Amino acid sequence: MAVLAGFAPADGGGRWEVGGRMAPGTTAKAGKLRQEAVSLATVARETGVSMSTVSRIVNGKSGRASAATVARVAEAIERLGYRPNPVGRALRRRASRVVAMLAPNLDNPAMAAIAVSTEAALRAAGYVMILCDTHDRPELQDDYLQAMRDQFVAGYVMVSAVRSRGLEQALGRGDPVVFVARRNPLGGGAYVGIDNRAAGADAADFMLAQGIDRPAVLMAAQNISSTAERAAGFVERLVARGVPESEIRRASAPGLSHIEIGYAAARILVGAGGWPRGLLCVSDLIAYGAYRLAVESRLEIPRDCRLVGVDGNALNRWIAPWLSSIRIPYESFGGHVLEQLRLLWSGAATAEIHVPHEALP
Amino acid sequence: MAVLAGFAPADGGGRWEVGGRMAPGTTAKAGKLRQEAVSLATVARETGVSMSTVSRIVNGKSGRASAATVARVAEAIERLGYRPNPVGRALRRRASRVVAMLAPNLDNPAMAAIAVSTEAALRAAGYVMILCDTHDRPELQDDYLQAMRDQFVAGYVMVSAVRSRGLEQALGRGDPVVFVARRNPLGGGAYVGIDNRAAGADAADFMLAQGIDRPAVLMAAQNISSTAERAAGFVERLVARGVPESEIRRASAPGLSHIEIGYAAARILVGAGGWPRGLLCVSDLIAYGAYRLAVESRLEIPRDCRLVGVDGNALNRWIAPWLSSIRIPYESFGGHVLEQLRLLWSGAATAEIHVPHEALP
DNA sequence: CTGAAAGCGCTTACAG
DNA sequence: CTGAAAGCGCTTACAG
């Protein structure tokens, strides 16, 4: 009976994921026995009321139908296994229960973790998620934004969005979009992520607590990204605690994947002044890249150089015990994303949500 | 002009991902200036022809419109930035350009890699992919199958599908479904994956070539899964090459994730007879689990025990150089999946596609 | 409390 | 070569 709005999520409207057995209805038209689609019309015919009435009941616009009618309709819905068709509904309402997630490369375990948790949260709330891989390319992002708009999606989840014309338009239009992991490149907007600056500061404290007074840092490319904030927070805290800024060695490298950036940047850093005793890598993947260079250099990690990452990849425990990583609870991001979407849908104001990261041991 | 079928993919029908600038159309109705949706009706009105004609032109049902009309309509489409609405289309055709991928836990890098490559291939062909995380649960799989059917999806990509009632019905109905990585648990059907048995055999040859004449194997749970086939192929080949079957030690363990299975199974194996000199782990994650036990046991890998995995995770090169892994080219799976879908759509017969795995060094 | 009608955006016989 | 009409499945004023 989950079709009835009374039994469905509070935001009204049936749920797409209704259980319901297959409709047993068959027709003998022309002697051929075949499964018949169960539509509102079927239910209406079967109960002798109008489609309007069935629709209202299904959608919980009640107080507007007699108890007797509701019961009759409910029975028929149950018996026929009726489920409201999401496409018909989307067309009419110009709004669907589909949410689009636009993310660059799922290859990154962090992205995958975000996708997983968001998908689960949306699903539990009766939404279905379309996943679009933008490869960090603005045109692709715009193509998808466009295509998703045509699908009447209920909202957009932008993981590490890049600045683009379509994004600008979507925001200008007031479309519900929540940014994850990387802030809105155009400023403002609903956001879910950790406090990157604070995470960087924590890494600084950790280094100093280990007696490493001249740690270095490996950064990704120099955009407004979250990783840049981590590096900034790291440096700021070190400076605040008395480390001369000029003695904080930094390196970054161009490159496609974080892991390659890590390797290349470590090479640059080390080439310029040898291995530091402590090295913050602004993501686990960057740390993996740096690790490889350390192995090639016959370094023993973490004895010779303390590697600190950010992410807390689940694999670390198994194959990268040498890495101290600030854990980001990606598995909880989905819930927060949904929260933000709901605020946007209800027209309420949204604030940035800073999910607390976990402390280093 | 990509909207016109003549310029679109061969399967006719406009593409959803049409570029096209925002429609400049505005209306002065009631003095309010606002963006107007550009529909078929708009184009028809603008050109003075009927919607039928515009529709036919958009869909390349040509030879049925004068060149002059086509030109006029094409111009209007271009000028207004018209894109066929996928929802209206789906409702009418009872078929969409959406393909559903149902997969258990994207946490597994192999699954993520499959999702990435399939998404890219579908996108290039003008489809959009909905990702459904089934967590290996049959009811969830069925819920999704149901929901996706209601969306009029064009097809189903089942990654490591489990046996379920809904799957049975979908196949019975003749829905286009292609199985990836794990064969259809109900038998038959379009499949994309490696030849698991051959991969296992290759691992056996590798071990013997290394002078390891009594290798052991770590398996996942004992279902009809692809990993079981790898283990079987391994054992068969060893036996064929003279290793007494009774001397091939095997272990498996229950558990949620492969990585935990690997750790637990290794513990069982080692507990029962010490470390073997060579150990096939039927997936990289299992190898990671085994590795951890090896580290705890102060073993030096691969010197003391040769670990062989299957997957070829991209991270291995960086942080698991101790692992020899048979690489599965997941990045090419997407293309094959599309191939299979096209066969199914055209009603042609499908055969299993065995993507060649890469040889061990 | 209920129903007839219009319409979301599209396609497709059917008739001309 | 072209158009009027019906209809995919639904919702929502509007009228009663």
Coordinates of C-alpha atoms in Angstrom, one line a residue, chain A residues 204-360:
Chain A
A204 CA 50.5 20.8 11.3
D205 CA 49.8 20.2 15.0
F206 CA 50.4 16.5 14.4
M207 CA 53.8 17.1 12.8
L208 CA 54.9 19.4 15.6
A209 CA 53.7 16.9 18.2
Q210 CA 55.9 14.3 16.6
G211 CA 58.9 16.6 16.9
I212 CA 59.0 17.3 13.3
D213 CA 59.6 21.1 13.2
R214 CA 60.2 21.6 9.5
P215 CA 57.6 19.6 7.7
A216 CA 56.9 20.1 4.0
V217 CA 53.8 19.9 2.0
L218 CA 52.8 18.4 -1.4
M219 CA 49.9 20.1 -3.1
A220 CA 47.8 19.5 -6.2
A221 CA 47.4 22.1 -8.9
Q222 CA 46.9 25.7 -7.7
N223 CA 43.2 26.3 -8.2
I224 CA 40.6 27.3 -5.6
S225 CA 40.2 23.7 -4.8
S226 CA 39.8 22.2 -1.3
T227 CA 43.2 20.7 -1.4
A228 CA 44.7 24.2 -1.7
E229 CA 42.8 25.1 1.5
R230 CA 44.3 22.2 3.3
A231 CA 47.8 23.3 2.4
A232 CA 47.0 26.9 3.4
G233 CA 45.7 25.8 6.7
F234 CA 48.8 23.7 7.3
V235 CA 51.1 26.6 6.5
E236 CA 49.2 29.1 8.6
R237 CA 49.2 26.9 11.6
L238 CA 52.9 26.2 11.3
V239 CA 53.6 29.9 11.0
A240 CA 51.3 30.6 14.0
R241 CA 53.3 28.2 16.0
G242 CA 56.6 29.7 15.2
V243 CA 57.8 28.0 12.0
P244 CA 59.3 30.6 9.7
E245 CA 57.2 30.6 6.6
S246 CA 60.3 30.6 4.4
E247 CA 61.3 27.3 5.8
I248 CA 58.1 25.5 4.9
R249 CA 58.9 23.7 1.7
R250 CA 56.1 23.3 -0.8
A251 CA 55.8 21.5 -4.1
S252 CA 53.2 20.8 -6.6
A253 CA 53.1 19.4 -10.1
P254 CA 50.8 19.5 -13.0
G255 CA 49.3 16.2 -13.9
L256 CA 46.1 14.4 -14.5
S257 CA 45.7 12.1 -11.5
H258 CA 46.5 12.9 -7.9
I259 CA 48.7 9.9 -7.6
E260 CA 50.9 11.1 -10.5
I261 CA 50.9 14.6 -9.0
G262 CA 52.2 13.1 -5.8
Y263 CA 55.0 11.3 -7.4
A264 CA 56.1 14.2 -9.5
A265 CA 55.8 16.8 -6.8
A266 CA 57.7 14.7 -4.4
R267 CA 60.5 14.4 -6.9
I268 CA 60.6 18.1 -7.3
L269 CA 60.6 18.7 -3.6
V270 CA 63.2 16.1 -2.9
G271 CA 65.3 17.2 -5.8
A272 CA 65.4 20.7 -4.4
G273 CA 66.4 19.9 -0.9
G274 CA 66.2 16.3 0.0
W275 CA 63.6 14.4 2.0
P276 CA 61.9 16.3 4.8
R277 CA 61.3 14.4 8.1
G278 CA 57.5 15.0 7.7
L279 CA 55.4 15.5 4.6
L280 CA 51.8 16.5 4.3
C281 CA 50.2 15.2 1.2
V282 CA 46.8 16.9 0.7
S283 CA 45.1 13.7 -0.4
D284 CA 45.8 10.0 0.1
L285 CA 46.4 9.5 -3.6
I286 CA 49.1 12.2 -3.5
A287 CA 50.6 10.3 -0.5
Y288 CA 50.6 7.1 -2.5
G289 CA 52.6 8.8 -5.3
A290 CA 55.1 10.2 -2.8
Y291 CA 55.4 6.8 -1.2
R292 CA 56.5 5.3 -4.5
L293 CA 59.3 7.7 -4.7
A294 CA 60.3 7.0 -1.1
V295 CA 60.5 3.3 -1.9
E296 CA 62.6 4.0 -5.0
S297 CA 64.8 6.1 -2.8
R298 CA 65.2 3.2 -0.3
L299 CA 63.6 5.3 2.4
E300 CA 61.9 3.6 5.2
I301 CA 58.4 5.1 5.8
P302 CA 57.4 6.3 8.3
R303 CA 60.8 6.1 10.1
D304 CA 62.7 8.3 7.7
C305 CA 59.8 10.5 6.7
R306 CA 56.5 10.7 8.3
L307 CA 53.8 10.8 5.5
V308 CA 50.5 12.4 6.4
G309 CA 47.6 12.1 4.0
V310 CA 44.0 13.3 3.9
D311 CA 41.0 11.0 3.1
G312 CA 41.5 8.0 5.2
N313 CA 41.0 5.6 2.4
A314 CA 39.7 2.2 3.6
L315 CA 42.6 0.4 2.0
N316 CA 45.2 2.1 4.1
R317 CA 44.7 -0.1 7.1
W318 CA 45.5 -3.1 4.9
I319 CA 48.2 -2.1 2.5
A320 CA 49.3 1.4 3.6
P321 CA 49.8 1.1 7.3
W322 CA 52.8 3.5 6.9
L323 CA 50.4 6.3 6.2
S324 CA 48.8 8.6 8.8
S325 CA 45.7 9.9 7.2
I326 CA 43.1 12.4 8.4
R327 CA 39.9 10.5 7.8
I328 CA 37.1 12.2 6.0
P329 CA 33.8 10.4 6.8
Y330 CA 32.5 10.2 3.2
E331 CA 30.0 7.6 4.2
S332 CA 28.1 10.4 6.0
F333 CA 28.2 12.9 3.2
G334 CA 25.1 11.4 1.5
G335 CA 22.8 12.3 4.4
H336 CA 24.1 15.8 4.5
V337 CA 23.6 16.2 0.8
L338 CA 20.0 15.1 1.1
E339 CA 19.6 17.6 4.0
Q340 CA 20.9 20.4 1.8
L341 CA 18.6 19.4 -1.1
R342 CA 15.6 19.4 1.2
L343 CA 16.4 22.9 2.4
L344 CA 16.8 24.0 -1.2
W345 CA 13.5 22.4 -2.2
S346 CA 11.7 24.0 0.7
G347 CA 13.1 27.3 -0.3
A348 CA 14.9 27.6 3.1
A349 CA 18.3 29.2 3.4
T350 CA 21.2 26.8 3.2
A351 CA 24.5 27.1 5.1
E352 CA 27.7 25.3 4.4
I353 CA 27.8 22.0 6.2
H354 CA 31.2 21.2 7.6
V355 CA 31.4 17.5 8.3
P356 CA 33.9 16.9 11.1
H357 CA 37.0 15.1 10.0
E358 CA 38.6 12.6 12.3
A359 CA 41.7 13.4 14.4
L360 CA 45.0 11.8 13.7

